Amino acid sequence: MIQKLCLSALAILFASSAGAEWELNMPRGVTELSAETYNLHMQVFYWCCAIAVVVFGAMIYSLVKHRKAAGAKPANFSHSMTAEMIWTIIPIIILMIMAVPSAETLIKLEDGRKPDLTVVVTGYQWKWHYEYLGEDVAYYSSLARTSVDARRKNSGIDPNTVENYLLDVDNPLVVPVGAKVRVLITSNDVIHAWWVPDLAIKKDAVPGFMNETWFRAELTGVYRGQCAELCGKDHGYMPVVVEVVEPTAFQNWLDSSRPEN
Amino acid sequence: MSSAEISTHHDAAHGEHHGPAKGIRRWLFATNHKDIGTMYLVFSLLMFFTGGFMALIIRTELFSPGLQFVHPEFFNQMTTMHALIMVFGAVMPAFVGLANWMIPMMIGAPDMALPRMNNWSFWILPVAFGILLSTLWMPGGAPASGWTMYPPLVLQTGDAFPFLIFSVHLMGFSSIMGAINIIVTIINMRAPNMTLLAMPMFVWTWLITAYLLIAVMPVLAGAVTMLLTDQFFGTSFFLAAGGGDPVMFQHIFWFFGHPEVYIMILPAFGVVSEIIPTFSRKPLFGHDSMVYAASSIAFLSFIVWAHHMFTVGMPLTGQLFFMFATLLIAVPTGVKVFNWVATMWQGAMTFETPMLFSLGFVFLFTIGGFSGLMLAVVPADIQYHDSYFVVAHFHYVLVPGSIFGIMAATYYWLPKWAGHMYNEKLGRIHFWMSAIFVNVTFFPMHFLGLAGMPRRIPDYSTQFADFNSIASVGAIGFGLSQLLFVYIVFRCVRGDGATATAEVWDNPRGLEWTVPSPAPYHTFEEPPEVTDGKAFS
């Protein structure tokens, strides 16, 4: 029963990987590294499934065949050097197979050199502040008004009627498609974390320290995420919205956002 | 003249030696390992329901999007208190209770080595949790910074702050004293001829756990003391403005925190390693390699702490090291699972409640192990980190892991403690309800996390609604199922079941089955003859 339940649940997850549905599985995302991350995730997941088939298979076989009710007589063996060597060495090999591509992707993730654009993200209780380094553009990004109204306790507004409930902001971060965007992250008060699943980025905003990460979005669109580190009462209400636009549109937006305009 | 007096005096002393004191004194001044074990277990059960009630408040609020029942501040207090109570109040004391009851009986000792310290280490706990729970009524409410107490957020706690620190200190005292007692007992009071490697697995895993406790509880105490001085005495250990580093707290906390997760699971490994051989009617496969595997896990647990912190901004080499070390833990953990399966292999299994809980443990703990393996892969972890995927992972290893281990142990040894059998039919119903609901509760959380739902949020985007509703239904079902557990234990202790034999089960191994059921108030006042130590391992 229990194994059936788990297996069917695993099967759902497995089936979903084909369609890469947002609701069930990690998004493939819109950067080269988010796709690599997704592939790593699926690779390790398939290894886990394979190991599960072997281990749970042996266990279920034993549960069926080696029951007292089925007339089984207990054997009396209590160790086998060969078996123990096998199930020590094979997992080590599997782990090495997992570790190599993970390390490769990780090394790429950490290589933030030669950015096209640098944005400084500062966490506040409970909103984000974005500053385009050297561009004289800076602004706060807070939860959108529609969500603010609906989120109050017993507000009487059905969240289902609010577009992008809790995942919308007044001023999103705007970046050009195809550009390498370096994100410098810090905080003004407590620790926050800036997370956009589609960009496969999550980095802590630590007061007094500057963290660095980067992404290069390959598709235009609006990508939504949330603060991922508990930061107080409104932790659930500081979404991250990144709008990826064409370079010309970005330049126009940047020009119109400068204070002199 | 004096001989009669002496003899009377002797009789009185003798009588006192053999029966418990009357009334409240029996419990308040308890030095008997069985009494203290019982108190630990009852306390743990109370805390299990307290923490469980808080979990149900959380799940009720999360049943549907929008805020219906609690304010975000209170929601955060509930997540924080739920974790602190379950970790320090439910799981750890339950295992210490089992250790108190069973370790002396399993190694042929008359009692724990340090009975008065044993009393002290128990009675600190109700005080510690009384203080912790009282913070719910303080201005500013209970701690709401998560059980991990990360600064600077934790420094925003209201009046509860110093009480939080003090109660954590008290829990640490209690754990350290309990651990010292267990180590001294195991090292010094084994029956003659019982070598270390001949010890039962439960004793072994507890010995390793006790060393972990002694190693890391002072680290936690140090970390929270630094929080205290940062808050009240002008230090800046964790405050960047004064030259400190908030991330240093996380390093120190997780240097405690990672061994802590093994503190909560190793004794469950021990329990399962006792139960599976009994109901497979076959000796434990690879006893010695199980010991080495548990020791390796304990050692590795000290060098993987930063895998809880892959997003804090660590150097690349640090991330690589912690990824490789974390992956390595899968090897000894795998050995344990394979050995349990090999123990069942070609056995003659029956499926009484303790065995069902142990099998549930092996299945579901392994699923938690799989998600643990996935979490070790740093690029993927960056996506999983602080999402519901992590919530699913650690609840799989803690609920059907540690808690099922505790349940299995309770059903396994309850007839020995109470002298009566529990109701087997109800026990099986309890198992199936727990096993089904635990999956209904926690499996959907994997999907939520992968789809992008962060943990510790009181409200969520509508796309997460369906799985949250399912999880909430499961949680309520799981909570209600545990009432059945209380009923079963209550009925058994009251003496409603059949009288238990000394062996209780079909030819189990271990010294605890050589004493009558219920176990007399004092057992092994004379050390038992252990001719073949291996017979009990």
Coordinates of C-alpha atoms in Angstrom, one line a residue, chain B residues 109-520:
Chain B
A109 CA 23.3 -3.1 34.3
P110 CA 21.2 -2.4 37.4
D111 CA 20.6 1.2 36.6
M112 CA 22.2 4.2 34.9
A113 CA 25.6 5.1 36.2
L114 CA 24.6 8.6 37.5
P115 CA 21.1 8.3 38.8
R116 CA 20.9 11.7 40.5
M117 CA 22.2 13.5 37.5
N118 CA 19.6 11.5 35.5
N119 CA 16.9 13.0 37.7
W120 CA 18.4 16.5 37.2
S121 CA 18.7 16.1 33.4
F122 CA 15.0 15.2 33.2
W123 CA 13.6 17.8 35.5
I124 CA 15.4 20.6 33.7
L125 CA 13.3 19.9 30.6
P126 CA 9.8 20.9 31.9
V127 CA 11.4 24.1 33.3
A128 CA 13.1 24.8 29.9
F129 CA 9.9 24.2 28.0
G130 CA 7.8 26.0 30.5
I131 CA 9.9 29.1 29.9
L132 CA 9.8 28.6 26.2
L133 CA 6.1 28.2 26.0
S134 CA 5.5 31.2 28.4
T135 CA 7.0 33.5 25.7
L136 CA 3.8 33.0 23.8
W137 CA 2.2 35.4 26.2
M138 CA 5.0 38.0 26.4
P139 CA 4.9 41.4 24.7
G140 CA 6.1 40.9 21.2
G141 CA 5.1 37.3 21.3
A142 CA 7.2 34.1 21.1
P143 CA 10.4 33.9 19.1
A144 CA 9.5 34.2 15.4
S145 CA 12.9 34.0 13.7
G146 CA 12.8 30.3 12.9
W147 CA 14.4 27.6 15.1
T148 CA 17.7 28.4 13.4
M149 CA 17.7 31.8 15.3
Y150 CA 19.6 33.6 12.5
P151 CA 20.8 37.1 13.4
P152 CA 20.1 39.9 12.8
L153 CA 16.4 38.8 12.6
V154 CA 16.5 37.0 15.9
L155 CA 17.6 40.2 17.6
Q156 CA 14.3 41.8 16.6
T157 CA 12.5 39.3 19.0
G158 CA 10.6 41.1 21.7
D159 CA 10.7 40.4 25.4
A160 CA 10.9 36.7 24.6
F161 CA 14.5 37.0 23.4
P162 CA 16.5 36.3 26.7
F163 CA 14.0 33.6 27.6
L164 CA 14.6 31.9 24.3
I165 CA 18.3 31.9 25.0
F166 CA 17.9 30.7 28.5
S167 CA 15.6 27.9 27.6
V168 CA 18.1 26.8 24.8
H169 CA 20.8 26.8 27.5
L170 CA 18.7 24.6 29.7
M171 CA 17.9 22.2 27.0
G172 CA 21.7 22.0 26.3
F173 CA 22.4 21.3 30.0
S174 CA 19.8 18.5 30.0
S175 CA 21.1 16.9 26.8
I176 CA 24.8 17.1 27.9
M177 CA 24.0 15.5 31.3
G178 CA 21.9 12.8 29.6
A179 CA 24.7 12.1 27.2
I180 CA 27.4 11.9 29.9
N181 CA 25.2 9.5 31.8
I182 CA 24.7 7.3 28.8
I183 CA 28.3 7.1 27.9
V184 CA 29.4 6.4 31.5
T185 CA 26.8 3.7 31.7
I186 CA 27.7 2.0 28.5
I187 CA 31.5 2.1 29.0
N188 CA 31.5 1.0 32.6
M189 CA 28.4 -1.0 33.4
R190 CA 28.2 -3.7 30.7
A191 CA 27.7 -7.2 31.9
P192 CA 31.0 -9.1 32.2
N193 CA 32.1 -10.5 28.8
M194 CA 30.0 -8.1 26.8
T195 CA 32.6 -6.6 24.6
L196 CA 31.9 -3.3 22.9
L197 CA 31.4 -4.9 19.5
A198 CA 29.0 -7.4 21.1
M199 CA 26.6 -4.6 22.2
P200 CA 23.2 -4.4 20.6
M201 CA 22.8 -1.9 17.8
F202 CA 20.5 0.4 19.8
V203 CA 23.2 0.7 22.5
W204 CA 25.8 1.3 19.9
T205 CA 23.9 4.0 18.0
W206 CA 23.1 5.7 21.4
L207 CA 26.8 5.6 22.4
I208 CA 27.7 7.4 19.2
T209 CA 24.7 9.8 19.6
A210 CA 25.8 10.7 23.1
Y211 CA 29.3 11.6 21.9
L212 CA 27.7 13.8 19.2
L213 CA 25.6 15.5 21.9
I214 CA 28.7 16.2 24.0
A215 CA 30.5 17.6 21.0
V216 CA 27.9 19.9 19.7
M217 CA 25.5 21.1 22.4
P218 CA 28.2 23.4 23.9
V219 CA 28.7 24.8 20.4
L220 CA 25.0 25.8 20.3
A221 CA 25.3 27.2 23.8
G222 CA 28.2 29.3 22.6
A223 CA 26.3 30.5 19.6
V224 CA 23.3 31.6 21.6
T225 CA 25.4 33.2 24.3
M226 CA 27.0 35.3 21.6
L227 CA 23.5 36.3 20.5
L228 CA 22.8 37.3 24.0
T229 CA 25.9 39.5 24.4
D230 CA 25.3 41.0 21.0
Q231 CA 21.8 42.0 22.2
F232 CA 22.6 43.2 25.7
F233 CA 26.3 43.7 26.3
G234 CA 27.4 45.7 23.2
T235 CA 29.4 42.9 21.5
S236 CA 29.3 42.6 17.7
F237 CA 29.9 38.9 17.0
F238 CA 27.3 38.8 14.3
L239 CA 26.6 42.5 13.6
A240 CA 28.3 43.9 10.5
A241 CA 28.0 47.4 11.8
G242 CA 30.4 46.6 14.6
G243 CA 32.7 44.5 12.5
G244 CA 31.0 41.2 13.0
D245 CA 29.6 38.7 10.5
P246 CA 26.0 37.4 10.5
V247 CA 27.0 34.4 8.4
M248 CA 29.5 33.3 11.1
F249 CA 26.4 32.5 13.3
Q250 CA 25.2 30.2 10.6
H251 CA 28.5 28.4 10.4
I252 CA 28.5 27.9 14.2
F253 CA 24.8 27.0 14.3
W254 CA 25.1 24.4 11.6
F255 CA 28.3 23.0 13.1
F256 CA 25.9 22.1 15.9
G257 CA 22.9 21.6 13.6
H258 CA 24.2 19.0 11.3
P259 CA 25.3 16.6 13.9
E260 CA 22.0 17.4 15.6
V261 CA 20.1 15.8 12.7
Y262 CA 22.1 12.6 13.2
I263 CA 21.4 12.9 17.0
M264 CA 17.8 12.6 16.0
I265 CA 18.1 9.7 13.6
L266 CA 20.9 7.5 14.8
P267 CA 18.9 6.1 17.8
A268 CA 16.1 5.4 15.3
F269 CA 18.6 3.4 13.2
G270 CA 19.4 1.5 16.4
V271 CA 15.7 0.8 17.1
V272 CA 15.1 -0.5 13.6
S273 CA 18.2 -2.6 13.8
E274 CA 16.7 -4.3 16.9
I275 CA 13.2 -4.8 15.5
I276 CA 13.9 -6.1 11.9
P277 CA 16.0 -9.1 13.1
T278 CA 13.3 -10.1 15.6
F279 CA 10.5 -10.1 13.1
S280 CA 12.6 -11.6 10.3
R281 CA 13.8 -14.3 12.8
K282 CA 17.3 -13.9 11.5
P283 CA 20.4 -12.2 13.0
L284 CA 21.1 -8.6 12.0
F285 CA 23.1 -8.6 8.8
G286 CA 26.5 -7.1 9.1
H287 CA 26.4 -6.0 12.7
D288 CA 29.9 -4.8 12.8
S289 CA 29.7 -2.9 9.5
M290 CA 26.5 -1.3 10.8
V291 CA 28.7 0.0 13.8
Y292 CA 31.3 1.3 11.4
A293 CA 28.7 2.9 9.2
A294 CA 27.1 4.7 12.1
S295 CA 30.5 5.9 13.3
S296 CA 31.3 7.1 9.8
I297 CA 28.0 9.0 9.6
A298 CA 28.9 10.6 12.9
F299 CA 32.3 11.6 11.8
L300 CA 31.1 12.9 8.4
S301 CA 28.4 14.9 10.2
F302 CA 31.0 17.3 11.4
I303 CA 32.3 18.2 8.0
V304 CA 29.2 18.9 6.0
W305 CA 27.5 21.7 8.0
A306 CA 27.8 24.4 5.2
H307 CA 25.5 22.4 2.9
H308 CA 22.8 24.2 4.8
M309 CA 24.3 27.5 3.5
F310 CA 25.0 27.1 -0.2
T311 CA 23.3 30.4 -0.9
V312 CA 25.1 32.6 1.7
G313 CA 28.0 33.4 -0.6
M314 CA 30.8 31.0 0.0
P315 CA 34.0 30.6 -1.9
L316 CA 33.8 28.1 -4.8
T317 CA 36.3 25.7 -3.1
G318 CA 34.2 25.7 0.0
Q319 CA 31.1 24.9 -1.9
L320 CA 32.8 22.1 -3.8
F321 CA 34.2 20.6 -0.5
F322 CA 30.9 20.6 1.2
M323 CA 29.2 19.1 -1.9
F324 CA 31.6 16.2 -2.0
A325 CA 31.6 15.6 1.7
T326 CA 27.8 15.6 1.7
L327 CA 27.5 13.2 -1.2
L328 CA 29.9 10.9 0.7
I329 CA 27.4 10.5 3.6
A330 CA 25.2 8.6 1.2
V331 CA 27.7 5.7 1.3
P332 CA 27.4 4.7 5.0
T333 CA 23.7 5.6 5.0
G334 CA 23.3 3.3 2.0
V335 CA 25.1 0.5 3.8
K336 CA 22.6 0.8 6.7
V337 CA 19.6 0.5 4.3
F338 CA 21.2 -2.4 2.4
N339 CA 22.0 -4.2 5.6
W340 CA 18.4 -3.9 6.8
V341 CA 17.1 -5.3 3.5
A342 CA 19.7 -8.1 3.7
T343 CA 18.5 -8.8 7.2
M344 CA 14.9 -9.3 5.9
W345 CA 16.2 -11.4 2.9
Q346 CA 15.4 -15.1 3.4
G347 CA 14.0 -14.4 6.8
A348 CA 10.6 -15.6 8.0
M349 CA 8.8 -12.3 8.5
T350 CA 5.7 -11.5 10.4
F351 CA 4.2 -8.0 10.5
E352 CA 3.4 -6.9 14.0
T353 CA 3.1 -3.2 14.6
P354 CA 6.7 -2.6 15.5
M355 CA 7.8 -4.3 12.3
L356 CA 5.3 -2.3 10.3
F357 CA 6.7 0.9 11.7
S358 CA 10.2 -0.3 11.0
L359 CA 9.4 -1.2 7.4
G360 CA 7.7 2.2 7.0
F361 CA 10.8 3.7 8.4
V362 CA 13.1 2.0 5.9
F363 CA 10.9 2.9 2.9
L364 CA 10.2 6.5 3.8
F365 CA 13.5 7.4 5.4
T366 CA 15.1 6.2 2.1
I367 CA 12.8 8.6 0.2
G368 CA 14.1 11.3 2.5
G369 CA 17.6 10.1 1.8
F370 CA 17.0 10.5 -1.9
S371 CA 15.9 14.1 -1.6
G372 CA 18.9 14.6 0.6
L373 CA 21.1 13.3 -2.2
M374 CA 19.4 15.7 -4.6
L375 CA 20.0 18.6 -2.1
A376 CA 23.7 17.8 -2.0
V377 CA 24.1 18.8 -5.6
V378 CA 24.9 22.5 -5.3
P379 CA 23.5 24.0 -8.5
A380 CA 20.2 22.2 -7.8
D381 CA 20.3 23.0 -4.2
I382 CA 20.4 26.7 -5.1
Q383 CA 16.9 26.1 -6.5
Y384 CA 15.7 23.8 -3.6
H385 CA 17.2 25.9 -0.8
D386 CA 14.6 27.4 1.6
S387 CA 11.8 26.1 -0.5
Y388 CA 9.2 23.5 0.4
F389 CA 11.4 20.8 -1.2
V390 CA 13.6 21.2 1.9
V391 CA 10.5 21.1 4.1
A392 CA 9.5 17.8 2.5
H393 CA 13.0 16.4 2.8
F394 CA 13.6 17.0 6.5
H395 CA 10.0 16.0 7.4
Y396 CA 10.5 12.7 5.6
V397 CA 13.6 11.9 7.6
L398 CA 12.1 13.3 10.9
V399 CA 8.5 12.1 10.9
P400 CA 8.6 8.7 9.2
G401 CA 12.2 8.6 10.2
S402 CA 12.7 9.6 13.8
I403 CA 9.1 9.6 14.9
F404 CA 8.3 6.2 13.3
G405 CA 11.5 4.9 15.0
I406 CA 10.1 6.1 18.3
M407 CA 6.7 4.6 17.6
A408 CA 8.3 1.3 16.6
A409 CA 10.3 1.2 19.7
T410 CA 7.3 2.0 21.9
Y411 CA 5.3 -0.9 20.4
Y412 CA 8.3 -3.2 20.6
W413 CA 9.1 -2.6 24.2
L414 CA 5.7 -1.6 25.6
P415 CA 4.8 -5.1 26.6
K416 CA 8.1 -5.4 28.5
W417 CA 7.3 -2.1 30.3
A418 CA 3.7 -2.7 31.0
G419 CA 3.5 -6.4 31.3
H420 CA 0.6 -6.6 28.9
M421 CA 0.2 -6.7 25.1
Y422 CA -1.1 -3.7 23.3
N423 CA -4.1 -4.2 20.9
E424 CA -2.4 -5.5 17.8
K425 CA -5.3 -4.7 15.5
L426 CA -5.5 -1.1 16.7
G427 CA -1.7 -0.8 16.4
R428 CA -1.8 -1.9 12.8
I429 CA -4.6 0.6 12.1
H430 CA -2.5 3.3 13.8
F431 CA 0.4 2.4 11.5
W432 CA -1.5 2.4 8.3
M433 CA -3.2 5.7 9.1
S434 CA 0.1 7.3 10.1
A435 CA 1.9 6.0 7.0
I436 CA -0.8 7.1 4.6
F437 CA -1.3 10.5 6.1
V438 CA 2.4 11.2 6.5
N439 CA 2.7 10.8 2.7
V440 CA -0.4 12.8 2.0
T441 CA 1.1 15.6 4.1
F442 CA 4.7 15.7 3.0
F443 CA 4.9 14.3 -0.5
P444 CA 3.1 17.2 -2.2
M445 CA 5.6 19.5 -0.5
H446 CA 8.2 18.3 -2.9
F447 CA 6.1 19.6 -5.8
L448 CA 5.5 22.9 -4.0
G449 CA 9.1 23.5 -3.5
L450 CA 10.1 22.6 -7.0
A451 CA 7.4 24.9 -8.3
G452 CA 8.9 27.7 -6.4
M453 CA 7.1 28.0 -3.0
P454 CA 9.4 29.4 -0.3
R455 CA 9.2 27.9 3.2
R456 CA 8.0 29.9 6.2
I457 CA 5.4 32.0 4.4
P458 CA 1.9 32.4 5.8
D459 CA 0.2 32.9 2.4
Y460 CA 1.1 31.9 -1.1
S461 CA 0.3 32.5 -4.7
T462 CA -2.8 30.7 -6.0
Q463 CA -0.8 28.3 -8.2
F464 CA 0.3 26.5 -5.0
A465 CA -3.2 26.1 -3.7
D466 CA -4.0 22.5 -4.6
F467 CA -1.0 20.8 -3.1
N468 CA -1.2 23.0 0.0
S469 CA -4.8 21.9 0.5
I470 CA -3.8 18.2 0.2
A471 CA -0.9 18.7 2.6
S472 CA -3.2 20.3 5.2
V473 CA -5.8 17.5 5.0
G474 CA -2.9 15.0 5.5
A475 CA -1.6 16.9 8.5
I476 CA -5.0 16.9 10.2
G477 CA -5.4 13.2 9.4
F478 CA -1.9 12.5 10.8
G479 CA -2.6 14.5 14.0
L480 CA -5.9 12.7 14.6
S481 CA -4.2 9.3 14.0
Q482 CA -1.8 10.0 16.9
L483 CA -4.8 10.2 19.3
L484 CA -5.2 6.5 18.5
F485 CA -1.7 5.9 19.6
V486 CA -2.4 7.5 23.0
Y487 CA -5.5 5.4 23.4
I488 CA -3.6 2.2 22.5
V489 CA -0.8 3.0 25.0
F490 CA -3.2 4.0 27.7
R491 CA -5.2 0.7 27.3
C492 CA -2.0 -1.3 27.4
V493 CA -0.6 0.4 30.5
R494 CA -3.9 0.0 32.2
G495 CA -3.6 -3.7 31.7
D496 CA -6.3 -4.4 29.1
G497 CA -4.3 -6.6 26.9
A498 CA -3.1 -10.2 27.3
T499 CA -0.4 -10.8 29.8
A500 CA 3.0 -10.5 28.2
T501 CA 5.6 -13.3 28.5
A502 CA 9.2 -12.5 29.4
E503 CA 10.2 -12.9 25.7
V504 CA 7.1 -11.1 24.4
W505 CA 8.0 -11.9 20.7
D506 CA 9.1 -15.0 18.9
N507 CA 12.6 -15.7 20.3
P508 CA 14.0 -12.2 20.2
R509 CA 17.7 -11.6 21.0
G510 CA 18.8 -9.4 23.8
L511 CA 19.2 -9.4 27.6
E512 CA 16.0 -7.3 28.0
W513 CA 13.9 -10.3 27.1
T514 CA 15.5 -12.4 29.9
V515 CA 13.8 -10.4 32.6
P516 CA 10.1 -10.9 33.4
S517 CA 7.4 -8.6 31.9
P518 CA 6.6 -6.1 33.3
A519 CA 10.3 -5.6 34.1
P520 CA 10.7 -5.5 37.9

